[in-house]
mmCIF file of N, CA, C and O in Angstrom:
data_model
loop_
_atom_site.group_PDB
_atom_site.id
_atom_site.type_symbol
_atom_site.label_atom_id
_atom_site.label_comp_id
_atom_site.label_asym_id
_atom_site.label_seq_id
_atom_site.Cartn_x
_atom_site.Cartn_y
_atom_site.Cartn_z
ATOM 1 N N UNK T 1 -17.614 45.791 18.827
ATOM 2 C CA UNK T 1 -18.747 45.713 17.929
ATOM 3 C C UNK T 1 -18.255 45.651 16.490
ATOM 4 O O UNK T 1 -17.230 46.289 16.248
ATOM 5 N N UNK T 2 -18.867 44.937 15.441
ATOM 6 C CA UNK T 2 -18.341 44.883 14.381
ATOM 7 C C UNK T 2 -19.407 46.127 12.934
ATOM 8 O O UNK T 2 -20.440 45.967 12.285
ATOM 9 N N UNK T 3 -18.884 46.693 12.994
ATOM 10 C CA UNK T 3 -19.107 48.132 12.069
ATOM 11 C C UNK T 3 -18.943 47.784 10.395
ATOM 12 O O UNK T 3 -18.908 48.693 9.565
ATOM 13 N N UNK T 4 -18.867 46.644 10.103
ATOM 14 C CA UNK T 4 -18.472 46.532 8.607
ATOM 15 C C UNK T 4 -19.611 46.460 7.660
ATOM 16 O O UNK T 4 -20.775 46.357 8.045
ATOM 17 N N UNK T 5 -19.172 46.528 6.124
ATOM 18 C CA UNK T 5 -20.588 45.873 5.359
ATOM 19 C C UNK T 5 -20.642 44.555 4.956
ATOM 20 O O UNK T 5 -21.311 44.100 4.028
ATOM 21 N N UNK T 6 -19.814 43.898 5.792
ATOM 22 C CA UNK T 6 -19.889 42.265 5.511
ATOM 23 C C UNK T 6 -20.071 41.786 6.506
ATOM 24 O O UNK T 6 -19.894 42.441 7.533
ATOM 25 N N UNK T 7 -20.579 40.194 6.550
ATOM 26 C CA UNK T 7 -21.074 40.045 7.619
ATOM 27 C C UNK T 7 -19.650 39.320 8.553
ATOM 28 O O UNK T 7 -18.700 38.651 8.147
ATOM 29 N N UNK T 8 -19.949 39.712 9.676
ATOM 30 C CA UNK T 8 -18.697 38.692 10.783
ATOM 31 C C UNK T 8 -18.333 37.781 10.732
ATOM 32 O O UNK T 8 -19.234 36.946 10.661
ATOM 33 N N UNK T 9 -17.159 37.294 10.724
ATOM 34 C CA UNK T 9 -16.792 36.028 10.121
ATOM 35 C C UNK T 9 -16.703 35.268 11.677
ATOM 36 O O UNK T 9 -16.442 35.771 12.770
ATOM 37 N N UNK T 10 -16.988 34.025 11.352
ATOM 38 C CA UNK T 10 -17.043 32.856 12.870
ATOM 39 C C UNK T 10 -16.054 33.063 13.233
ATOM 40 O O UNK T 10 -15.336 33.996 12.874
ATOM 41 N N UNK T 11 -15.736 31.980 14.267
ATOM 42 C CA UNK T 11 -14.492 31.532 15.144
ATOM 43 C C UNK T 11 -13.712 30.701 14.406
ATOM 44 O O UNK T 11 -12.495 30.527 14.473
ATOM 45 N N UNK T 12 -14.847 30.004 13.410
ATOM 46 C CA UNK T 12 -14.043 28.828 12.679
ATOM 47 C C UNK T 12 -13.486 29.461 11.913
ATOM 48 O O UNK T 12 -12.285 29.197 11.867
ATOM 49 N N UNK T 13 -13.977 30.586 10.926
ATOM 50 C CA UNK T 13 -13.321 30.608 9.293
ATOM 51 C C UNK T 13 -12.135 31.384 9.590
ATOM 52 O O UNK T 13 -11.169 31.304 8.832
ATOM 53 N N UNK T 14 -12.096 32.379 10.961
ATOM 54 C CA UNK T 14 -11.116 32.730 11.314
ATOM 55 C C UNK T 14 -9.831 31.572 11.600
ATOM 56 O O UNK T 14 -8.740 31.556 11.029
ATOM 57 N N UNK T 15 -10.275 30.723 12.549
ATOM 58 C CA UNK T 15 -9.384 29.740 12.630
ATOM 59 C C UNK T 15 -8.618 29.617 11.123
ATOM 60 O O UNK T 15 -7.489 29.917 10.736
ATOM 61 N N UNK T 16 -9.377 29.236 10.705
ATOM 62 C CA UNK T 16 -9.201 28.412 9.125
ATOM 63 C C UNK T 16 -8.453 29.273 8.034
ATOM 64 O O UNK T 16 -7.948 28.817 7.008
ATOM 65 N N UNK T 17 -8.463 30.369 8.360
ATOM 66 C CA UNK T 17 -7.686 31.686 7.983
ATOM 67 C C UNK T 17 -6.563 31.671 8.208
ATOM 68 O O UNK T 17 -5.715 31.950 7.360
ATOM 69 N N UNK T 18 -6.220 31.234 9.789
ATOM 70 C CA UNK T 18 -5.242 31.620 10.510
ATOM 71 C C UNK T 18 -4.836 30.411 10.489
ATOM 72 O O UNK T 18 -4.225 30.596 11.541
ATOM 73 N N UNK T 19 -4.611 29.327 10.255
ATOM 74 C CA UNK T 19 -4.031 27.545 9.400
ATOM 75 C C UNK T 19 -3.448 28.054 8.124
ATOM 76 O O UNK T 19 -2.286 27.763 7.842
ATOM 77 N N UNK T 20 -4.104 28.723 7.410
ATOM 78 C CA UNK T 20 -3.798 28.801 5.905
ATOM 79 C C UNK T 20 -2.532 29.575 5.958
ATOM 80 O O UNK T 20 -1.459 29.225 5.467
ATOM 81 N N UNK T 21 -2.819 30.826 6.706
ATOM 82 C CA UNK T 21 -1.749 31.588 7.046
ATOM 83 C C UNK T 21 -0.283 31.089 7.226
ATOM 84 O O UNK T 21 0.695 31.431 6.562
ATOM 85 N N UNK T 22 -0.335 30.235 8.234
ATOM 86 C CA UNK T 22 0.643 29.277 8.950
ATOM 87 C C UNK T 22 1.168 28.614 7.579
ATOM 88 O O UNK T 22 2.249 28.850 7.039
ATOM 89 N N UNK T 23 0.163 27.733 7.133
ATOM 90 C CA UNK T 23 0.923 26.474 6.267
ATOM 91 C C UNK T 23 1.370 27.721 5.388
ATOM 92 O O UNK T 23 2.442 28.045 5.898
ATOM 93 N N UNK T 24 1.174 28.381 4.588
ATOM 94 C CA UNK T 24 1.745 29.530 3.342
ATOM 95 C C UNK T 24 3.000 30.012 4.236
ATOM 96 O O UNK T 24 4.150 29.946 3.801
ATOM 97 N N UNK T 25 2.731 30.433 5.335
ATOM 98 C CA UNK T 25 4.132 31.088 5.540
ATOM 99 C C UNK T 25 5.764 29.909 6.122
ATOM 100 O O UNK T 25 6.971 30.132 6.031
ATOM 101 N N UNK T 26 5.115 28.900 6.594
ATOM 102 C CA UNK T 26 5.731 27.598 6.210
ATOM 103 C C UNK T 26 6.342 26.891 5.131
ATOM 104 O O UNK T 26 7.400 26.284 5.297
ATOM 105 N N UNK T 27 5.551 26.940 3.682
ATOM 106 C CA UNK T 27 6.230 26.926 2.968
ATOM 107 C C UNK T 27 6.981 27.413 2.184
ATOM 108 O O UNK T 27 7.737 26.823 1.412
ATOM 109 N N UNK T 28 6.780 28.903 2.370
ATOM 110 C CA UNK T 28 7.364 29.883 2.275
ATOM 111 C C UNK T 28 8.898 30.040 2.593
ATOM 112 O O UNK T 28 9.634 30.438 1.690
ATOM 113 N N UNK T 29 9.426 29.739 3.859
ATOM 114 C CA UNK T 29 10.092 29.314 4.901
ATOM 115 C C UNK T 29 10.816 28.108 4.091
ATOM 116 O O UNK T 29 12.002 28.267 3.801
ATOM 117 N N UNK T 30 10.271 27.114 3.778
ATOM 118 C CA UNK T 30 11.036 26.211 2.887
ATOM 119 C C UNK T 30 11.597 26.347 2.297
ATOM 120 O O UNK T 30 12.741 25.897 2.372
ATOM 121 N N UNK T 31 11.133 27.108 1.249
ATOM 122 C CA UNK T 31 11.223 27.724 -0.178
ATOM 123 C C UNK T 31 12.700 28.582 -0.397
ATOM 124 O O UNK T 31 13.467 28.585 -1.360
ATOM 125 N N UNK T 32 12.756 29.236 0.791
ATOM 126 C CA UNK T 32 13.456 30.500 0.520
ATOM 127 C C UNK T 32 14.660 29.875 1.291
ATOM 128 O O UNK T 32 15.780 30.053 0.813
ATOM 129 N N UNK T 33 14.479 28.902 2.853
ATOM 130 C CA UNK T 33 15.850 27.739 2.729
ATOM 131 C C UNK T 33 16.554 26.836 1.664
ATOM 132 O O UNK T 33 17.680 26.366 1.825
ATOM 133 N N UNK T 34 15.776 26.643 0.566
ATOM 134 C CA UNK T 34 16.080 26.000 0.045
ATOM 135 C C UNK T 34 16.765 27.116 -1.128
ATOM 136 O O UNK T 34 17.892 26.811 -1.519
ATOM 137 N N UNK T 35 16.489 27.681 -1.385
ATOM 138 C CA UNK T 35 16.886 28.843 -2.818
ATOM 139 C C UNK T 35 18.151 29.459 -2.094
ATOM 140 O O UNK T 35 19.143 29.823 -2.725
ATOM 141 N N UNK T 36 18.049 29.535 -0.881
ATOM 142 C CA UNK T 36 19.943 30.162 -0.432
ATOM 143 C C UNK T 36 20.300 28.992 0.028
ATOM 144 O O UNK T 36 20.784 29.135 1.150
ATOM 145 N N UNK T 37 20.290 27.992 -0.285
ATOM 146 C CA UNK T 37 21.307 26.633 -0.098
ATOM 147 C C UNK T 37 21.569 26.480 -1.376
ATOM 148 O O UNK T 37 22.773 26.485 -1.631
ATOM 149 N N UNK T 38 20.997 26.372 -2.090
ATOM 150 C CA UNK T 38 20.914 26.064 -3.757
ATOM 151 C C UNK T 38 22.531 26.883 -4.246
ATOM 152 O O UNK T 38 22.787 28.062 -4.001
ATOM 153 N N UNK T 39 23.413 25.966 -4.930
ATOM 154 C CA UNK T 39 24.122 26.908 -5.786
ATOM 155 C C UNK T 39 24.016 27.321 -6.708
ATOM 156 O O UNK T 39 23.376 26.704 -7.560
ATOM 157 N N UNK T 40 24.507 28.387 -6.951
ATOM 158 C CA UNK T 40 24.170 29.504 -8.073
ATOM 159 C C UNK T 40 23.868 28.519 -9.559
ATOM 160 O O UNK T 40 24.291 27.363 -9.546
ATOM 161 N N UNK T 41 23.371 28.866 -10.400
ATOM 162 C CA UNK T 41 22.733 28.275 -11.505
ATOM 163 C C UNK T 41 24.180 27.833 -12.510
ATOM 164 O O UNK T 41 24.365 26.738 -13.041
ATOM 165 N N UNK T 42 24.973 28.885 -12.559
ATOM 166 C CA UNK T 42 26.057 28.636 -13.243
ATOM 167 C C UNK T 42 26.907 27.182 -12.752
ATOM 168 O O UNK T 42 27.057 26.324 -13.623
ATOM 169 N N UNK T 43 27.341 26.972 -11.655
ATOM 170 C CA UNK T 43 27.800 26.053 -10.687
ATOM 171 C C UNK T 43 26.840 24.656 -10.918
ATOM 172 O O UNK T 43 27.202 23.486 -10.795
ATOM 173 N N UNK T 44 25.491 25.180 -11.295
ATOM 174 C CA UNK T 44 24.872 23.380 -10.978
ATOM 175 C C UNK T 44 24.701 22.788 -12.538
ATOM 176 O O UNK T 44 24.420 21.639 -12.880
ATOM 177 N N UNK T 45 25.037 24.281 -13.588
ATOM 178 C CA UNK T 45 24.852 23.903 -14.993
ATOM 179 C C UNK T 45 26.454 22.579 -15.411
ATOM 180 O O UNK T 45 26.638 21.612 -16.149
ATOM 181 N N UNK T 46 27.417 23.551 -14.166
ATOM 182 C CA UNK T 46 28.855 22.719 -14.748
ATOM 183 C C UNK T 46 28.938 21.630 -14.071
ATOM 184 O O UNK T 46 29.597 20.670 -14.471
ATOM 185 N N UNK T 47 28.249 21.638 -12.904
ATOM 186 C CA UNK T 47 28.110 20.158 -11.875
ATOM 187 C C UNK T 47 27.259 19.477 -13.288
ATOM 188 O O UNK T 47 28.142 18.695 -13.640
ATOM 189 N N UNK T 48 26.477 19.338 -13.994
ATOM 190 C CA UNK T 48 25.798 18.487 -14.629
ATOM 191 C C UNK T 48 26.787 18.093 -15.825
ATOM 192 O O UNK T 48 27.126 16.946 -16.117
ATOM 193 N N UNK T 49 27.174 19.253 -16.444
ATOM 194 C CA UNK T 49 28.372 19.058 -17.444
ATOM 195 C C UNK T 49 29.647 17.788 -17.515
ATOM 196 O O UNK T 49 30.162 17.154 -18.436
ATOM 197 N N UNK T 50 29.855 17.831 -15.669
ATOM 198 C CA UNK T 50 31.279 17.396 -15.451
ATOM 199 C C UNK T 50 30.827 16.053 -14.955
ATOM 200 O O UNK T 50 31.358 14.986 -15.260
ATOM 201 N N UNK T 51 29.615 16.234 -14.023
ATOM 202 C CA UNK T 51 29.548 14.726 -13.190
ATOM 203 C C UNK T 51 28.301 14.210 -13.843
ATOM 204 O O UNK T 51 28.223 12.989 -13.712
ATOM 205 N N UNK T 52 27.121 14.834 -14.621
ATOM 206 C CA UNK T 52 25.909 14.246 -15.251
ATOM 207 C C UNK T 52 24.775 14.542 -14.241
ATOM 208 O O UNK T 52 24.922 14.895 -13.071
ATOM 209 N N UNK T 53 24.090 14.418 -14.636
ATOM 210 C CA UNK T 53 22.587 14.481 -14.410
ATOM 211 C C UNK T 53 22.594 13.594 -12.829
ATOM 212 O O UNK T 53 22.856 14.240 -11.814
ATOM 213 N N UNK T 54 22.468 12.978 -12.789
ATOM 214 C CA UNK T 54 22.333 11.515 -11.571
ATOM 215 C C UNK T 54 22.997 12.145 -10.263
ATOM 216 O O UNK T 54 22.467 12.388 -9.179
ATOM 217 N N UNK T 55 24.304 12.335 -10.680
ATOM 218 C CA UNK T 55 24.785 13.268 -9.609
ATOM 219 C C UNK T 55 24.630 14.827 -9.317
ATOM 220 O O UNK T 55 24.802 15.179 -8.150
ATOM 221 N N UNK T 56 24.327 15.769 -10.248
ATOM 222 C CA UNK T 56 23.513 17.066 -9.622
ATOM 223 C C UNK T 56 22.232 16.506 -9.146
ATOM 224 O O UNK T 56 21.977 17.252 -8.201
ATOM 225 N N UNK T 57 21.438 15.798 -9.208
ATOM 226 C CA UNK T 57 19.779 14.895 -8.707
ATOM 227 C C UNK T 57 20.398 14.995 -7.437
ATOM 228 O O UNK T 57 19.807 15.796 -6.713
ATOM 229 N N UNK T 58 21.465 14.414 -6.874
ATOM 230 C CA UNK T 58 21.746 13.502 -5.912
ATOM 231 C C UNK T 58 21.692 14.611 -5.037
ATOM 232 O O UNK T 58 20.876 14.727 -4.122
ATOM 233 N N UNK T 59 23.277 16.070 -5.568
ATOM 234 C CA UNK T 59 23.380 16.969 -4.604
ATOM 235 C C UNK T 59 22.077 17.732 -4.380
ATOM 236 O O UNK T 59 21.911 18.208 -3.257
ATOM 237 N N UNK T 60 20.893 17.955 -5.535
ATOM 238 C CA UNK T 60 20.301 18.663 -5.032
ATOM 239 C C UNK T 60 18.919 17.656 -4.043
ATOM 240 O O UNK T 60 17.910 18.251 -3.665
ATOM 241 N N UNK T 61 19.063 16.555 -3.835
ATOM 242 C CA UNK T 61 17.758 16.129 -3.215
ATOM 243 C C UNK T 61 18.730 16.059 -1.781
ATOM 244 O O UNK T 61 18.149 15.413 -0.908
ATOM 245 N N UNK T 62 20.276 16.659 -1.286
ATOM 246 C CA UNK T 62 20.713 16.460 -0.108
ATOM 247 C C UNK T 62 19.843 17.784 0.556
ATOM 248 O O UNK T 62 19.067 17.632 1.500
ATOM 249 N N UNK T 63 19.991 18.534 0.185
ATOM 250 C CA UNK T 63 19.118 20.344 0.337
ATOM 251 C C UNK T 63 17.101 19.859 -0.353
ATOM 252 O O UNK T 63 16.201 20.598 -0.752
ATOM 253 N N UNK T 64 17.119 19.476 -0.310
ATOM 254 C CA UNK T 64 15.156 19.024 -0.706
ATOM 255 C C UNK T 64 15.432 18.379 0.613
ATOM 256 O O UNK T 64 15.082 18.992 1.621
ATOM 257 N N UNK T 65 16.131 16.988 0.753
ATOM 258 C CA UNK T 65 15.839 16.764 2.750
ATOM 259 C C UNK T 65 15.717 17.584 3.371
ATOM 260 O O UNK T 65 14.802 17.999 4.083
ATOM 261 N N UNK T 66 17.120 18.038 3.032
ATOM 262 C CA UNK T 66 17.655 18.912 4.905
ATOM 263 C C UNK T 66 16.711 19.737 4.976
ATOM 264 O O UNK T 66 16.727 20.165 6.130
ATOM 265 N N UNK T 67 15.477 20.449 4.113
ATOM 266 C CA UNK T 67 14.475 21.518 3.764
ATOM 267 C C UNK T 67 13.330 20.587 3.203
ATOM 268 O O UNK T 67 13.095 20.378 2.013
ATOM 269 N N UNK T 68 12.788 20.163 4.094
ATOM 270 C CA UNK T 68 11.622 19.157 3.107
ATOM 271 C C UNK T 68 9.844 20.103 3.433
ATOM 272 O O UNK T 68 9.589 20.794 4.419
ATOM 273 N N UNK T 69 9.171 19.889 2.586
ATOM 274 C CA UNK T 69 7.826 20.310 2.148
ATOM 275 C C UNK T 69 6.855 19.691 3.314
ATOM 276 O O UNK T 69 6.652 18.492 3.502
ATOM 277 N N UNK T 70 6.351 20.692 3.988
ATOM 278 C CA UNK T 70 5.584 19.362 5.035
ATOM 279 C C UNK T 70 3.948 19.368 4.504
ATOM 280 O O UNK T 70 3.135 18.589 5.001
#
């Protein structure tokens, strides 16, 4: 029985709850593969220094694949 002061939520909005849930903790999941693949900030400041811009782009869109946003 539902005892609350709001009213019961459907089958759907639950569903729809429980999607949102999923995709957030999904990208979540991305996010946090991608930030421990990532090298340290110091490392991608001297990768830009030494090889330029074009090539830190390059290494970091190899880790944006291998970890992509769905």
């Amino acid at each position: 029985s539902w005892s609350y002061d709001i009213a019961q939520p459907t089958a759907e909005q639950i569903a729809s709850y429980e999607t949102a849930g999923n995709t957030e903790e999904a990208l979540q999941t991305v996010l946090n593969n991608r930030a421990n693949a990532y090298p340290p900030m110091a490392d991608q400041l001297d990768d830009i220094f030494h090889n330029g811009i074009d090539s830190w782009k390059a290494s970091i869109q190899i880790i944006k694949d291998k970890y992509p946003k769905e």
